[in-house]
XYZ file of C-alpha atoms in Angstrom:
304
model
C 0.000 0.000 0.000
C 2.840 2.422 0.852
C 4.588 1.636 -2.444
C 1.433 2.394 -4.417
C 0.972 5.716 -2.628
C 4.568 6.632 -3.527
C 3.862 5.791 -7.154
C 0.789 7.982 -6.994
C 2.854 10.894 -5.689
C 5.456 10.458 -8.473
C 2.740 10.381 -11.130
C 1.139 13.481 -9.678
C 4.461 15.338 -9.681
C 5.124 14.319 -13.277
C 1.680 15.452 -14.310
C 2.115 18.849 -12.683
C 5.537 19.324 -14.279
C 4.289 18.386 -17.757
C 1.244 20.547 -17.427
C 3.408 23.504 -16.410
C 5.687 23.072 -19.443
C 2.851 22.638 -21.932
C 0.609 25.520 -20.933
C 2.975 28.408 -21.417
C 1.131 30.904 -23.694
C -1.434 28.261 -24.648
C -5.225 28.405 -24.459
C -6.483 26.688 -21.311
C -8.580 24.407 -23.533
C -5.336 22.857 -24.736
C -4.314 22.011 -21.160
C -7.527 20.539 -19.795
C -9.105 19.163 -22.995
C -7.130 16.463 -24.742
C -9.245 16.199 -27.915
C -8.507 19.786 -29.177
C -6.390 19.635 -32.334
C -2.848 20.956 -31.882
C -3.234 23.421 -34.813
C -6.113 25.217 -33.062
C -4.022 25.682 -29.965
C -1.106 27.045 -31.887
C 1.053 24.204 -30.653
C 4.165 22.991 -32.203
C 4.634 19.255 -32.704
C 6.767 19.204 -29.581
C 4.089 20.826 -27.441
C 1.488 18.453 -28.856
C 3.721 15.568 -27.819
C 3.852 16.991 -24.292
C 0.067 17.042 -24.158
C -0.023 13.396 -25.213
C 2.433 12.608 -22.433
C 0.236 14.444 -19.921
C -2.813 12.617 -21.238
C -1.046 9.284 -20.852
C 0.024 10.190 -17.342
C -3.538 11.202 -16.474
C -4.892 7.879 -17.690
C -2.325 6.029 -15.602
C -3.073 8.268 -12.658
C -6.790 7.571 -12.930
C -6.100 3.830 -12.957
C -3.894 4.153 -9.884
C -6.516 6.233 -8.081
C -9.198 3.673 -8.906
C -6.965 0.885 -7.615
C -6.244 2.779 -4.405
C -9.932 3.531 -3.870
C -10.780 -0.154 -4.290
C -8.068 -1.176 -1.843
C -9.198 1.399 0.729
C -12.761 0.118 0.373
C -11.539 -3.466 0.799
C -9.522 -2.514 3.901
C -12.576 -0.793 5.361
C -14.741 -3.854 4.711
C -12.079 -6.134 6.223
C -11.873 -3.904 9.299
C -15.652 -4.019 9.784
C -15.635 -7.809 9.432
C -12.743 -8.090 11.887
C -14.662 -6.070 14.488
C -17.740 -8.249 13.985
C -15.599 -11.390 14.375
C -14.062 -9.995 17.597
C -17.515 -9.302 19.057
C -18.680 -12.819 18.206
C -15.488 -14.297 19.652
C -16.058 -12.460 22.953
C -19.672 -13.648 23.072
C -18.578 -17.248 22.403
C -15.909 -16.943 25.110
C -18.474 -15.770 27.663
C -20.802 -18.653 26.756
C -17.946 -21.148 27.037
C -17.013 -19.870 30.519
C -20.635 -20.086 31.640
C -20.905 -23.654 30.351
C -17.592 -24.595 31.974
C -18.686 -23.122 35.308
C -21.958 -25.055 35.144
C -20.303 -28.385 34.278
C -17.124 -28.037 36.343
C -17.310 -25.498 39.185
C -13.760 -26.397 40.145
C -12.286 -25.570 36.723
C -9.923 -22.811 35.709
C -10.626 -19.251 36.781
C -10.414 -16.167 34.544
C -6.776 -15.537 35.419
C -5.820 -19.040 34.347
C -5.168 -20.373 37.823
C -7.171 -23.283 39.146
C -10.237 -22.094 40.992
C -11.188 -23.636 44.326
C -13.007 -26.934 43.918
C -16.136 -28.009 45.798
C -14.103 -28.928 48.870
C -15.234 -31.523 51.413
C -18.107 -31.806 53.892
C -18.084 -33.652 57.236
C -20.202 -33.907 60.387
C -18.820 -32.838 63.733
C -20.711 -35.019 66.208
C -21.416 -33.612 69.657
C -20.822 -29.959 68.735
C -22.952 -27.059 67.418
C -20.164 -25.206 65.600
C -17.324 -26.005 63.195
C -13.604 -25.862 64.010
C -10.874 -23.696 62.477
C -11.578 -22.223 59.058
C -14.434 -24.627 58.265
C -17.760 -23.057 57.306
C -20.894 -24.072 59.196
C -23.501 -25.304 56.707
C -26.013 -25.907 59.472
C -26.185 -26.783 63.163
C -28.382 -29.791 63.756
C -29.678 -32.589 65.968
C -28.229 -36.095 65.892
C -30.811 -38.731 65.026
C -31.204 -42.316 63.913
C -33.321 -45.458 64.180
C -34.680 -46.563 67.563
C -32.127 -48.602 69.429
C -34.308 -51.766 69.615
C -35.664 -51.695 66.053
C -34.330 -54.396 63.765
C -34.922 -52.377 60.613
C -34.491 -48.758 59.676
C -31.305 -46.938 58.840
C -28.018 -48.175 60.259
C -26.342 -44.767 60.171
C -26.740 -41.708 62.353
C -28.050 -38.543 60.696
C -27.425 -34.860 61.451
C -30.967 -33.479 61.187
C -31.480 -29.738 60.586
C -33.220 -27.827 63.365
C -35.759 -26.332 60.964
C -37.032 -29.064 58.606
C -38.857 -28.364 55.362
C -41.920 -30.468 54.575
C -43.507 -31.759 51.388
C -46.767 -33.656 50.861
C -47.842 -35.536 53.992
C -50.683 -37.122 55.956
C -51.032 -37.106 59.729
C -50.151 -40.078 61.922
C -47.430 -42.754 61.932
C -48.046 -45.188 59.101
C -44.907 -45.593 56.936
C -43.356 -48.397 58.977
C -39.963 -46.755 59.509
C -39.115 -43.734 61.633
C -36.298 -41.532 62.827
C -35.631 -40.466 66.417
C -33.356 -38.164 68.292
C -30.082 -39.468 69.725
C -28.793 -39.503 73.310
C -25.448 -39.865 75.021
C -25.117 -43.159 76.910
C -21.947 -42.373 78.867
C -22.306 -42.468 82.657
C -19.889 -40.174 84.531
C -17.811 -43.071 85.795
C -17.178 -44.274 82.258
C -16.908 -41.003 80.300
C -13.533 -40.053 78.805
C -14.876 -36.730 77.456
C -13.740 -33.293 78.557
C -16.145 -31.090 80.504
C -15.090 -27.918 78.696
C -18.474 -27.324 77.068
C -20.757 -29.215 79.462
C -19.782 -29.632 83.085
C -22.708 -31.899 83.996
C -23.541 -35.517 83.301
C -23.791 -36.369 79.598
C -25.924 -39.458 80.226
C -29.335 -39.278 78.484
C -28.746 -35.771 77.135
C -29.551 -35.211 73.474
C -26.655 -34.948 71.020
C -26.069 -31.893 68.794
C -24.142 -31.971 65.530
C -22.682 -29.554 62.986
C -22.277 -30.019 59.235
C -19.017 -28.364 58.189
C -17.503 -27.411 54.819
C -13.861 -26.744 53.948
C -13.204 -25.447 50.420
C -9.421 -25.690 50.194
C -9.270 -29.446 50.827
C -10.794 -32.271 48.814
C -10.950 -35.531 50.787
C -11.628 -36.539 54.392
C -11.007 -39.552 56.565
C -11.981 -40.583 60.086
C -9.159 -42.535 61.690
C -10.058 -44.626 64.756
C -7.549 -45.108 67.587
C -5.608 -41.960 66.680
C -5.536 -38.434 68.082
C -3.365 -36.865 65.398
C -3.590 -36.913 61.605
C -0.983 -38.431 59.331
C 1.638 -36.219 57.713
C 0.221 -33.888 55.065
C -3.328 -34.007 56.474
C -5.197 -31.305 58.418
C -6.844 -32.136 61.738
C -10.465 -30.980 61.799
C -11.360 -32.326 65.212
C -10.649 -35.266 67.492
C -12.516 -37.213 70.145
C -13.688 -40.732 70.951
C -15.160 -43.485 68.812
C -18.882 -44.131 69.406
C -21.648 -46.400 68.134
C -24.643 -48.422 69.410
C -24.579 -50.939 72.293
C -23.365 -54.375 71.241
C -26.110 -56.309 73.043
C -29.218 -54.186 73.549
C -29.227 -52.304 70.221
C -29.120 -53.149 66.572
C -25.959 -52.141 64.784
C -25.058 -48.577 63.913
C -22.031 -47.184 62.138
C -18.998 -45.903 64.037
C -18.795 -42.127 64.419
C -16.196 -39.809 65.932
C -17.717 -37.856 68.858
C -15.960 -34.550 69.658
C -13.710 -34.750 72.727
C -15.465 -31.762 74.354
C -19.150 -32.392 73.572
C -22.125 -30.106 74.059
C -25.756 -30.989 74.732
C -29.102 -29.765 73.430
C -30.599 -27.789 76.282
C -34.059 -28.704 77.527
C -34.037 -32.163 75.988
C -32.541 -34.284 78.778
C -33.954 -37.462 80.328
C -33.947 -41.001 79.054
C -36.346 -41.135 76.118
C -34.859 -43.860 73.943
C -34.216 -43.228 70.271
C -30.729 -43.645 68.820
C -27.946 -44.017 71.383
C -24.234 -43.247 71.351
C -21.859 -45.401 73.433
C -18.096 -45.086 73.657
C -16.180 -47.951 72.051
C -13.620 -49.853 74.153
C -10.872 -52.245 73.133
C -11.604 -55.941 73.887
C -8.496 -58.083 73.868
C -10.376 -61.354 74.337
C -10.494 -62.174 70.643
C -8.335 -61.184 67.663
C -7.511 -57.555 68.552
C -3.726 -57.345 69.046
C -2.945 -56.402 72.646
C -0.623 -54.738 73.120
C -0.642 -52.224 71.429
C -4.390 -52.085 72.236
C -5.304 -52.164 75.924
C -8.277 -53.986 77.401
C -11.154 -51.692 78.371
C -9.653 -48.420 77.149
C -11.888 -46.099 75.112
C -10.758 -45.724 71.516
C -9.846 -42.254 70.363
C -10.545 -40.922 66.854
C -9.649 -38.006 64.627
C -11.250 -36.481 61.513
C -8.704 -35.336 58.918
C -8.930 -33.563 55.565
C -6.511 -32.998 52.682
């Protein structure tokens, strides 16, 4: 494009120079009209030749101007198309990010670094709040199947304090139910700290807290340990609990916080799901030592 503009300038200069040489003492018609006979303009053969040169230069100049105009128009059209393509590209990029966020919330962030993933959720049994930098999703009430029922759920559940209901009919009729949970740890056999409840835990209802940590991705409850393994973060520690081996149907093992709280105003033996501390029994295949007969097993909840 720059080369063509230079050619245009050279042609223009040549045209001006030729026109200046050919118009000295000549009728203006002979300068601006190329079909006037040379004899009518009083031109000599040489001056007529100059006019032909100017005419030739003008024709070439017109062709160059036409070419330049076409190229400018093409550049303008290309520029408009490029802007339209850029707008569409930005719109497509926004849609792609929205789709990526919907499919993979833990994907890359706008600055290219990996965004936080969904993290990990765990239940802190026996407490109403979460430890450390964990976020409290909700503070709830421990519940489960009645301790003498053969059926029902085997696990404990952390029930929210404010349930939401759907379609229902009054009265018990489904055949399976859920109950609150109580501590079954008499003072003489309770390894728990009295930091958060100085009284007797026995028959008091059990609180729970559902906790969320975003910067870690997996969790594990380790029985018979108070500290996490290297590279893992300790969320909380306490003592291993489950149902009674003889008077209750089986429940899962859960880690009860070492300094438990109670739900106020809900004491007294009412049944429901029960939590007992778990002790080591060396009478069978448990290796003793290192395990010790009759000692309550510790536990720790770890994340990474």
